[in-house]
Coordinates of C-alpha atoms in Angstrom, one line a residue:
X24 CA -14.9 -72.4 14.4
X25 CA -13.0 -70.8 11.7
X26 CA -13.5 -67.1 10.7
X27 CA -14.4 -67.1 6.9
X28 CA -12.4 -64.7 4.9
X29 CA -13.6 -61.7 3.4
X30 CA -13.3 -61.0 -0.4
X31 CA -10.7 -58.6 -0.7
X32 CA -11.3 -55.5 -3.2
X33 CA -8.3 -54.5 -5.1
X34 CA -7.2 -51.9 -7.3
X35 CA -7.1 -53.6 -10.5
X36 CA -3.8 -53.4 -12.8
X37 CA -5.4 -53.2 -16.2
X38 CA -6.1 -49.4 -16.2
X39 CA -2.5 -48.7 -14.8
X40 CA -1.1 -50.6 -17.5
X41 CA -3.3 -48.8 -20.2
X42 CA -2.0 -45.4 -18.4
X43 CA 1.4 -46.2 -18.8
X44 CA 1.2 -47.4 -22.4
X45 CA -0.9 -44.1 -22.9
X46 CA 1.9 -42.2 -21.7
X47 CA 4.4 -44.0 -23.7
X48 CA 2.7 -43.6 -27.0
X49 CA 1.3 -39.8 -26.2
X50 CA 4.9 -38.6 -25.7
X51 CA 6.3 -39.3 -29.2
X52 CA 3.0 -38.6 -30.4
X53 CA 3.2 -35.0 -29.0
X54 CA 6.3 -33.8 -30.9
X55 CA 5.0 -35.4 -34.2
X56 CA 1.2 -34.7 -34.4
X57 CA 0.3 -32.0 -31.1
X58 CA -3.4 -32.0 -32.3
X59 CA -3.7 -35.8 -32.2
X60 CA -1.8 -35.9 -28.7
X61 CA -4.5 -33.4 -27.5
X62 CA -7.2 -35.3 -28.7
X63 CA -5.9 -38.5 -27.2
X64 CA -5.1 -37.1 -23.7
X65 CA -8.8 -35.6 -23.9
X66 CA -9.9 -39.4 -24.9
X67 CA -7.9 -40.8 -21.9
X68 CA -9.6 -38.4 -19.5
X69 CA -12.7 -39.1 -20.6
X70 CA -12.2 -42.9 -20.5
X71 CA -10.5 -42.8 -16.8
X72 CA -13.6 -40.7 -15.9
X73 CA -16.0 -43.3 -17.0
X74 CA -13.7 -46.1 -15.2
X75 CA -13.5 -44.1 -12.0
X76 CA -17.6 -43.8 -12.0
X77 CA -17.8 -47.5 -12.7
X78 CA -15.6 -48.2 -9.8
X79 CA -17.0 -45.7 -7.4
X80 CA -20.6 -47.3 -8.3
X81 CA -19.4 -50.6 -7.4
X82 CA -18.1 -49.0 -3.9
X83 CA -21.5 -47.7 -3.4
X84 CA -23.0 -51.4 -3.7
X85 CA -20.2 -53.0 -1.3
X86 CA -21.2 -50.2 1.1
X87 CA -24.8 -51.5 0.8
X88 CA -23.8 -54.9 1.6
X89 CA -21.7 -53.8 4.7
X90 CA -24.6 -52.1 5.8
X91 CA -27.0 -55.2 5.5
X92 CA -24.2 -57.1 7.3
X93 CA -24.0 -54.6 10.1
X94 CA -27.9 -54.8 10.5
X95 CA -27.7 -58.6 10.9
X96 CA -25.1 -58.6 13.3
X97 CA -27.0 -56.3 15.4
X98 CA -29.8 -58.4 15.4
X99 CA -27.5 -61.5 16.5
X100 CA -25.9 -59.3 19.4
X101 CA -29.5 -58.4 20.7
X102 CA -30.2 -62.3 20.6
X103 CA -27.2 -63.0 22.3
X104 CA -28.1 -60.5 25.1
X105 CA -31.4 -62.1 25.5
X106 CA -29.6 -65.6 26.2
X107 CA -27.2 -64.1 28.5
X108 CA -29.9 -62.6 30.5
X109 CA -32.1 -65.8 30.6
X110 CA -28.8 -67.6 31.8
X111 CA -28.2 -64.9 34.6
X112 CA -31.5 -64.9 35.7
X113 CA -31.7 -68.9 35.9
X114 CA -28.7 -68.9 38.1
X115 CA -29.8 -66.3 40.5
X116 CA -32.8 -68.1 41.0
X117 CA -31.0 -71.3 41.9
X118 CA -29.0 -69.5 44.3
X119 CA -31.7 -68.0 45.9
X120 CA -33.6 -71.2 46.8
X121 CA -34.4 -71.0 51.1
X122 CA -34.0 -74.6 52.0
X123 CA -31.4 -76.4 49.4
X124 CA -34.1 -77.8 47.4
X125 CA -33.1 -79.8 44.3
X126 CA -31.0 -78.3 41.7
X127 CA -31.5 -78.4 38.1
X128 CA -29.8 -81.2 36.7
X129 CA -26.4 -80.8 35.1
X130 CA -27.3 -81.5 31.6
X131 CA -29.5 -78.2 31.4
X132 CA -26.7 -76.1 32.8
X133 CA -24.2 -77.5 30.1
X134 CA -26.8 -77.1 27.2
X135 CA -27.0 -73.3 28.4
X136 CA -23.3 -73.2 28.3
X137 CA -22.8 -74.8 25.1
X138 CA -25.5 -72.5 23.4
X139 CA -23.9 -69.5 25.1
X140 CA -20.5 -70.4 23.7
X141 CA -21.9 -70.9 20.6
X142 CA -23.4 -67.6 20.1
X143 CA -20.3 -65.8 21.0
X144 CA -18.5 -67.5 18.6
X145 CA -20.7 -66.7 15.8
X146 CA -20.8 -63.2 16.8
X147 CA -17.0 -63.1 17.0
X148 CA -16.8 -64.7 13.4
X149 CA -19.2 -62.1 12.2
X150 CA -17.3 -59.0 13.7
X151 CA -14.0 -60.6 12.0
X152 CA -15.8 -60.6 8.5
X153 CA -16.8 -57.1 8.7
X154 CA -13.7 -55.8 10.1
X155 CA -11.8 -57.1 7.2
X156 CA -14.0 -55.9 4.9
X157 CA -14.2 -52.3 6.3
X158 CA -10.1 -52.4 6.4
X159 CA -10.1 -53.2 2.3
X160 CA -12.7 -50.9 1.8
X161 CA -11.0 -48.0 3.4
X162 CA -8.0 -49.0 1.6
X163 CA -9.4 -49.0 -1.7
X164 CA -11.1 -45.6 -1.1
X165 CA -7.9 -44.1 -0.1
X166 CA -6.2 -45.4 -3.2
X167 CA -9.3 -43.8 -5.2
X168 CA -8.8 -40.4 -3.3
X169 CA -5.1 -40.7 -5.0
X170 CA -6.3 -41.4 -8.6
X171 CA -8.8 -38.3 -8.7
X172 CA -6.2 -36.1 -7.2
X173 CA -3.9 -37.4 -9.9
X174 CA -6.7 -37.0 -12.6
X175 CA -7.2 -33.3 -11.4
X176 CA -3.4 -32.5 -11.9
X177 CA -3.5 -33.9 -15.3
X178 CA -6.3 -32.2 -16.2
X179 CA -4.9 -28.7 -15.2
X180 CA -1.6 -29.3 -16.7
X181 CA -0.9 -27.3 -19.9
X182 CA -1.3 -29.0 -23.5
X183 CA 1.5 -29.8 -25.2
X184 CA 2.5 -27.1 -27.7
X185 CA 3.8 -28.4 -31.2
X186 CA 7.6 -27.9 -31.3
X187 CA 8.8 -25.2 -33.5
X188 CA 10.5 -26.1 -37.0
X189 CA 13.9 -25.8 -36.9
X190 CA 15.3 -22.7 -38.5
X191 CA 18.7 -22.8 -40.1
X192 CA 20.7 -19.8 -39.4
X193 CA 21.9 -18.1 -42.4
X194 CA 25.7 -17.0 -42.6
X195 CA 26.3 -13.5 -41.8
X196 CA 29.3 -11.6 -43.0
X197 CA 31.6 -10.8 -40.1
X198 CA 31.3 -7.2 -39.0
X199 CA 34.5 -5.3 -38.2
X200 CA 35.3 -5.0 -34.9
X201 CA 33.5 -1.7 -33.2
X202 CA 36.1 0.9 -32.1
X203 CA 37.2 1.1 -28.7
X204 CA 34.9 3.4 -26.6
X205 CA 34.9 4.4 -22.7
X206 CA 32.0 2.6 -20.9
X207 CA 28.8 4.9 -20.7
X208 CA 27.1 4.8 -17.2
X209 CA 23.5 3.5 -17.3
X210 CA 20.8 6.4 -17.2
X211 CA 19.9 7.2 -13.5
X212 CA 16.2 6.6 -13.0
X213 CA 14.6 9.9 -11.2
X214 CA 12.7 8.6 -8.4
X215 CA 10.8 11.4 -6.6
X216 CA 11.1 11.9 -2.6
X217 CA 7.5 11.2 -1.2
X218 CA 8.7 11.9 2.3
X219 CA 10.2 14.9 4.0
X220 CA 14.0 14.4 4.7
X221 CA 14.9 13.8 8.2
X222 CA 16.2 16.6 9.9
X223 CA 20.1 16.2 10.9
X224 CA 22.1 18.5 12.6
X225 CA 24.8 20.2 10.4
X226 CA 28.4 19.7 10.3
X227 CA 28.9 23.6 11.0
X228 CA 26.8 23.4 14.4
X229 CA 27.6 19.9 15.4
X230 CA 29.4 21.3 18.5
X231 CA 28.1 23.1 21.6
X232 CA 30.1 26.1 21.0
X233 CA 29.1 26.3 17.4
X234 CA 25.3 25.9 18.4
X235 CA 26.1 28.8 20.8
X236 CA 27.2 31.2 18.1
X237 CA 23.9 30.4 15.9
X238 CA 21.9 31.0 18.6
X239 CA 23.5 34.3 19.6
X240 CA 23.3 35.3 15.8
X241 CA 19.4 34.5 16.1
X242 CA 18.9 36.2 19.3
X243 CA 20.7 39.1 17.3
X244 CA 20.3 40.5 14.2
X245 CA 21.2 37.6 12.1
X246 CA 17.6 36.7 11.1
X247 CA 16.8 37.8 7.5
X248 CA 13.9 37.6 5.3
X249 CA 14.3 36.3 1.6
X250 CA 11.3 36.6 -1.1
X251 CA 10.6 34.3 -3.8
X252 CA 8.0 35.2 -6.2
X253 CA 5.1 32.6 -7.2
X254 CA 3.8 33.3 -10.8
X255 CA 1.3 32.3 -13.2
X256 CA 1.8 29.8 -15.9
X257 CA 2.2 30.3 -18.9
X258 CA 2.0 34.1 -18.5
X259 CA 4.7 34.2 -15.9
X260 CA 3.1 37.0 -13.8
X261 CA 3.9 37.5 -10.6
X262 CA 0.6 37.1 -7.9
X263 CA 2.4 36.3 -4.5
X264 CA 5.6 36.0 -2.8
X265 CA 6.7 33.2 0.0
X266 CA 8.8 34.5 2.7
X267 CA 12.0 32.3 3.5
X268 CA 14.0 32.8 6.6
X269 CA 17.7 32.8 6.4
X270 CA 20.2 32.9 9.3
X271 CA 23.4 35.2 9.0
X272 CA 26.0 33.7 11.1
X273 CA 29.3 35.8 10.8
X274 CA 29.9 36.3 6.9
X275 CA 27.5 32.9 5.9
X276 CA 24.0 32.5 5.5
X277 CA 22.3 29.5 6.2
X278 CA 19.1 27.9 4.9
X279 CA 16.2 26.6 7.4
X280 CA 17.3 23.2 6.9
X281 CA 20.9 24.1 8.2
X282 CA 19.7 26.0 11.5
X283 CA 16.2 24.5 12.1
X284 CA 17.7 21.3 14.2
X285 CA 19.7 23.5 16.3
X286 CA 16.5 25.8 17.1
X287 CA 14.5 22.6 17.6
X288 CA 17.0 21.5 20.2
X289 CA 16.9 24.6 22.2
X290 CA 13.3 25.2 21.7
X291 CA 13.4 28.3 19.6
X292 CA 11.1 27.3 16.6
X293 CA 8.2 29.3 17.7
X294 CA 10.1 32.0 18.6
X295 CA 11.2 32.1 14.7
X296 CA 7.9 31.9 13.7
X297 CA 6.5 34.7 15.7
X298 CA 9.3 37.0 14.4
X299 CA 8.9 35.9 10.9
X300 CA 5.0 36.5 10.8
X301 CA 5.9 39.9 12.2
X302 CA 7.9 40.5 9.1
X303 CA 5.8 38.8 6.7
X304 CA 2.7 41.6 8.1
X305 CA 5.4 44.5 7.5
X306 CA 6.0 43.2 4.1
X307 CA 2.3 42.8 3.1
X308 CA 1.9 46.5 4.4
X309 CA 4.5 47.8 2.6
X310 CA 3.3 45.8 -0.9
X311 CA -0.3 47.3 -0.1
X312 CA 1.2 50.6 0.1
X313 CA 2.7 50.6 -3.2
X314 CA -0.6 49.5 -4.7
X315 CA 0.4 45.6 -5.1
X316 CA -2.4 42.9 -4.6
X317 CA 0.2 40.2 -3.9
X318 CA -0.1 38.3 -0.7
X319 CA 3.0 37.0 1.3
X320 CA 2.9 33.3 2.6
X321 CA 5.1 31.7 5.2
X322 CA 5.6 28.1 6.1
X323 CA 5.0 27.6 9.8
X324 CA 6.8 24.7 11.6
X325 CA 4.8 22.1 12.9
X326 CA 5.8 22.4 16.5
X327 CA 4.4 26.0 16.8
X328 CA 0.9 24.7 16.5
X329 CA 1.5 22.9 20.0
X330 CA 2.4 26.0 21.7
X331 CA 0.3 27.5 24.0
X332 CA -1.4 31.1 22.8
X333 CA 0.5 31.0 19.5
X334 CA -3.0 30.3 17.2
X335 CA -4.5 33.4 19.3
X336 CA -1.6 35.5 18.7
X337 CA -2.1 35.3 14.8
X338 CA -5.7 36.4 15.2
X339 CA -4.1 39.7 17.2
X340 CA -1.6 40.3 14.3
X341 CA -4.4 40.7 11.7
X342 CA -6.7 42.3 14.2
X343 CA -4.1 45.1 14.5
X344 CA -4.1 45.7 10.7
X345 CA -7.5 45.2 9.0
X346 CA -6.3 46.2 5.9
X347 CA -3.9 43.1 5.9
X348 CA -6.7 40.8 5.6
X349 CA -6.1 37.9 3.0
X350 CA -2.8 39.3 2.2
X351 CA -0.9 37.4 5.0
X352 CA -0.8 33.6 4.4
X353 CA 0.1 30.8 6.5
X354 CA 1.3 27.3 5.4
X355 CA 1.2 24.1 7.2
X356 CA 2.4 20.7 6.1
X357 CA 0.1 18.1 4.8
X358 CA 0.7 15.7 7.9
X359 CA -0.5 19.0 10.5
X360 CA -3.6 19.6 8.8
X361 CA -4.5 15.8 8.9
X362 CA -3.8 15.8 12.7
X363 CA -5.4 18.6 13.8
X364 CA -7.3 18.2 17.1
X365 CA -10.6 20.0 17.9
X366 CA -9.1 23.2 19.6
X367 CA -6.4 23.8 17.0
X368 CA -9.2 23.2 14.1
X369 CA -11.5 25.6 15.8
X370 CA -8.9 28.3 16.3
X371 CA -7.9 28.0 12.7
X372 CA -11.6 28.1 11.6
X373 CA -11.8 31.9 13.3
X374 CA -8.9 32.9 11.4
X375 CA -10.7 32.0 8.0
X376 CA -11.2 35.5 6.0
X377 CA -8.5 37.2 7.7
X378 CA -5.5 35.2 7.1
X379 CA -5.0 32.5 4.0
X380 CA -4.1 29.0 4.6
X381 CA -2.0 26.9 2.4
X382 CA -1.0 23.3 2.4
X383 CA 2.5 22.4 1.7
X384 CA 5.3 19.7 2.0
X385 CA 3.1 16.8 0.9
X386 CA 3.9 13.6 1.5
X387 CA 1.4 11.9 -1.1
X388 CA -1.1 13.2 -3.8
X389 CA -4.2 12.0 -2.2
X390 CA -6.0 15.0 -1.9
X391 CA -9.8 15.5 -0.9
X392 CA -10.6 18.7 -2.3
X393 CA -13.8 19.1 -0.5
X394 CA -12.2 18.6 2.9
X395 CA -9.4 21.0 2.2
X396 CA -12.0 23.7 1.1
X397 CA -13.6 23.2 4.4
X398 CA -10.6 23.8 6.0
X399 CA -10.1 27.0 4.3
X400 CA -7.2 26.4 2.0
X401 CA -7.1 28.3 -1.1
X402 CA -3.6 26.7 -2.5
X403 CA -1.8 23.5 -2.4
X404 CA 2.1 23.5 -2.8
X405 CA 3.5 20.5 -4.4
X406 CA 7.0 19.7 -5.3
X407 CA 7.6 19.8 -9.4
X408 CA 9.3 16.5 -8.9
X409 CA 6.2 14.7 -7.6
X410 CA 4.2 16.0 -10.6
X411 CA 6.8 15.2 -13.5
X412 CA 8.2 11.9 -12.0
X413 CA 6.8 8.2 -11.5
X414 CA 5.3 7.9 -8.1
X415 CA 4.9 4.8 -5.9
X416 CA 1.4 3.4 -5.5
X417 CA 1.0 4.7 -2.1
X418 CA 1.7 8.4 -3.2
X419 CA -0.4 8.4 -6.4
X420 CA -3.8 10.0 -6.6
X421 CA -6.9 8.2 -7.1
X422 CA -7.4 10.3 -10.3
X423 CA -5.1 11.3 -13.1
X424 CA -3.1 14.6 -12.6
X425 CA -4.9 16.6 -14.9
X426 CA -8.0 15.6 -13.3
X427 CA -6.7 16.4 -10.1
X428 CA -5.7 19.8 -10.8
X429 CA -9.3 20.1 -12.2
X430 CA -11.0 18.8 -9.2
X431 CA -9.0 21.4 -7.1
X432 CA -10.0 24.2 -9.2
X433 CA -13.5 23.1 -8.7
X434 CA -13.2 23.6 -4.9
X435 CA -11.5 26.7 -5.4
X436 CA -8.1 25.6 -4.7
X437 CA -5.2 26.4 -6.9
X438 CA -2.2 24.2 -7.4
X439 CA 1.4 25.7 -7.0
X440 CA 4.4 23.8 -8.5
X441 CA 7.5 24.3 -6.3
X442 CA 11.1 23.6 -6.9
X443 CA 10.9 24.5 -10.5
X444 CA 14.6 24.4 -11.6
X445 CA 14.8 23.6 -15.3
X446 CA 13.3 25.2 -18.2
X447 CA 12.2 22.0 -19.7
X448 CA 9.9 21.4 -16.8
X449 CA 7.8 24.3 -17.7
X450 CA 5.8 23.1 -20.9
X451 CA 5.1 19.9 -18.9
X452 CA 3.7 21.6 -16.0
X453 CA 1.5 23.7 -18.7
X454 CA 0.2 20.6 -20.2
X455 CA -0.9 19.3 -16.8
X456 CA -2.9 22.8 -16.5
X457 CA -0.8 23.8 -13.5
X458 CA -1.9 27.6 -12.7
X459 CA 0.8 28.4 -10.7
X460 CA 4.5 27.8 -10.1
X461 CA 7.7 29.0 -8.0
X462 CA 11.2 28.2 -8.6
X463 CA 15.1 29.3 -9.4
X464 CA 13.9 29.1 -13.4
X465 CA 11.4 31.8 -12.5
X466 CA 13.5 34.0 -10.1
X467 CA 15.8 33.1 -7.2
X468 CA 15.2 34.0 -3.4
X469 CA 16.3 37.8 -2.9
X470 CA 16.6 39.6 0.2
X471 CA 14.3 42.1 1.5
X472 CA 15.8 45.8 2.3
X473 CA 16.3 46.4 6.0
X474 CA 14.5 49.8 5.6
X475 CA 11.5 48.1 4.5
X476 CA 11.5 45.7 7.7
X477 CA 12.1 48.6 10.0
X478 CA 9.2 51.1 8.5
X479 CA 6.6 52.0 11.0
X480 CA 2.9 50.6 10.2
X481 CA 1.2 54.2 10.4
X482 CA 3.4 55.9 7.5
X483 CA 3.1 54.2 4.4
X484 CA 6.4 54.4 2.5
X485 CA 6.4 56.4 -0.7
X486 CA 6.8 54.3 -3.6
X487 CA 10.5 54.1 -4.6
X488 CA 11.7 54.0 -8.2
X489 CA 12.5 50.1 -8.1
X490 CA 10.2 47.6 -6.1
X491 CA 12.0 46.3 -2.7
X492 CA 10.4 42.6 -3.5
X493 CA 11.7 40.6 -6.4
X494 CA 10.5 42.4 -9.4
X495 CA 8.7 40.2 -12.0
X496 CA 11.3 38.2 -13.9
X497 CA 12.2 39.7 -17.6
X498 CA 10.6 37.9 -20.5
X499 CA 12.7 35.1 -21.6
X500 CA 13.3 33.4 -24.9
X501 CA 11.5 30.2 -24.9
X502 CA 12.7 27.2 -27.3
X503 CA 10.7 26.5 -30.4
X504 CA 10.0 23.3 -29.2
X505 CA 8.1 24.7 -26.1
X506 CA 5.8 26.6 -28.6
X507 CA 5.0 23.8 -30.6
X508 CA 4.0 21.7 -27.5
X509 CA 1.6 24.4 -25.9
X510 CA -0.1 24.7 -29.5
X511 CA -0.5 21.1 -30.0

């Protein structure tokens, strides 16, 4: 018995021919009449959608037919199973006869075999038909999926824009050749440093012998204290001082960035902080005796926070002179304030009211004024470059700089712009409402006289004719442009 062929369902060629003709017509039409080309593309999309819907409906009908055929096939399989069971049962009964009774005639057995073979052939033919239909249907569905994907890509493609009319260039008279000039280098973009520079050993103390000279000067009388004033804006009135450590080795005087790496390698940074704080207390007591309300701050190294007993020694330093309450101020970097453990935070909280707290060396401007005020911080020192130059996204505050200054002020915290080295930066800081500033444009750091540091705490020094700390800078002539900017 031959298996009948199933009707083949194939994608029709007419839509593809029409689409090819449409493309050949639309390309020149888009160059001549863009609006007509857009309308034609929309029409083709609508026609394509209608054809697609029609073919999908035909597929749904074919699917129903296939499901009915599968139902008929299942019924025939059930019938074949019943015939097979009857045949097997009859064979078993024949073999179970005890005394060799008469067997059924050969004609009955042959009839059952013929009926069984016919059922098997019929079922085989039906399965072949259904498998062919299913294969064709799967091929057509895959083709339609590809058509739908292409239609979506065409719908999302940008519409053709009208070609601009050619403009004939007008003749331009030839210009004389420019005079030869030297090439000018492009202007450099000033990008602020958002992280602290890595500490590198100076070339002056790269060897062990040079480092030994530095340690010997540190243990001796080489440590000096310089003071730099902090002034108000725009009045430029001195309200505080910052104590800066300097180390004199021979005839040269070095800044902390030069000798601190050597002290860190030898574990002497905490000794530096202890000696500097003692001298800061002496200077604050001297200023009090002269009637000056200015405070003196000093930036601690982060390693001293982990030195056992260091924070408790700060309390004893102030308890020996109650009159120094609020006049001695310690500054810690932003990273140290953010990484305080429970013990360090408790010890610093016990010093509130007796020692002032400042946050300096920030790595970003994402300040939380409420959290800083809860720590007892009254000032935040930020480099002028971070305030006046474009910042990276990670370092920018969540609000505008003007609002940042205002929010800090509402929490009782004053912003100090440090490193102000150009007069042109001062008006910009005033525009940002920065209340305090510090830098070489106001006054350079000056050394404190040795007799001030060696004065005993009991006897207050008499007021000399000139102040020992750096005096207030003399009034300077400002450009008329700065006056106009503040007036505007």
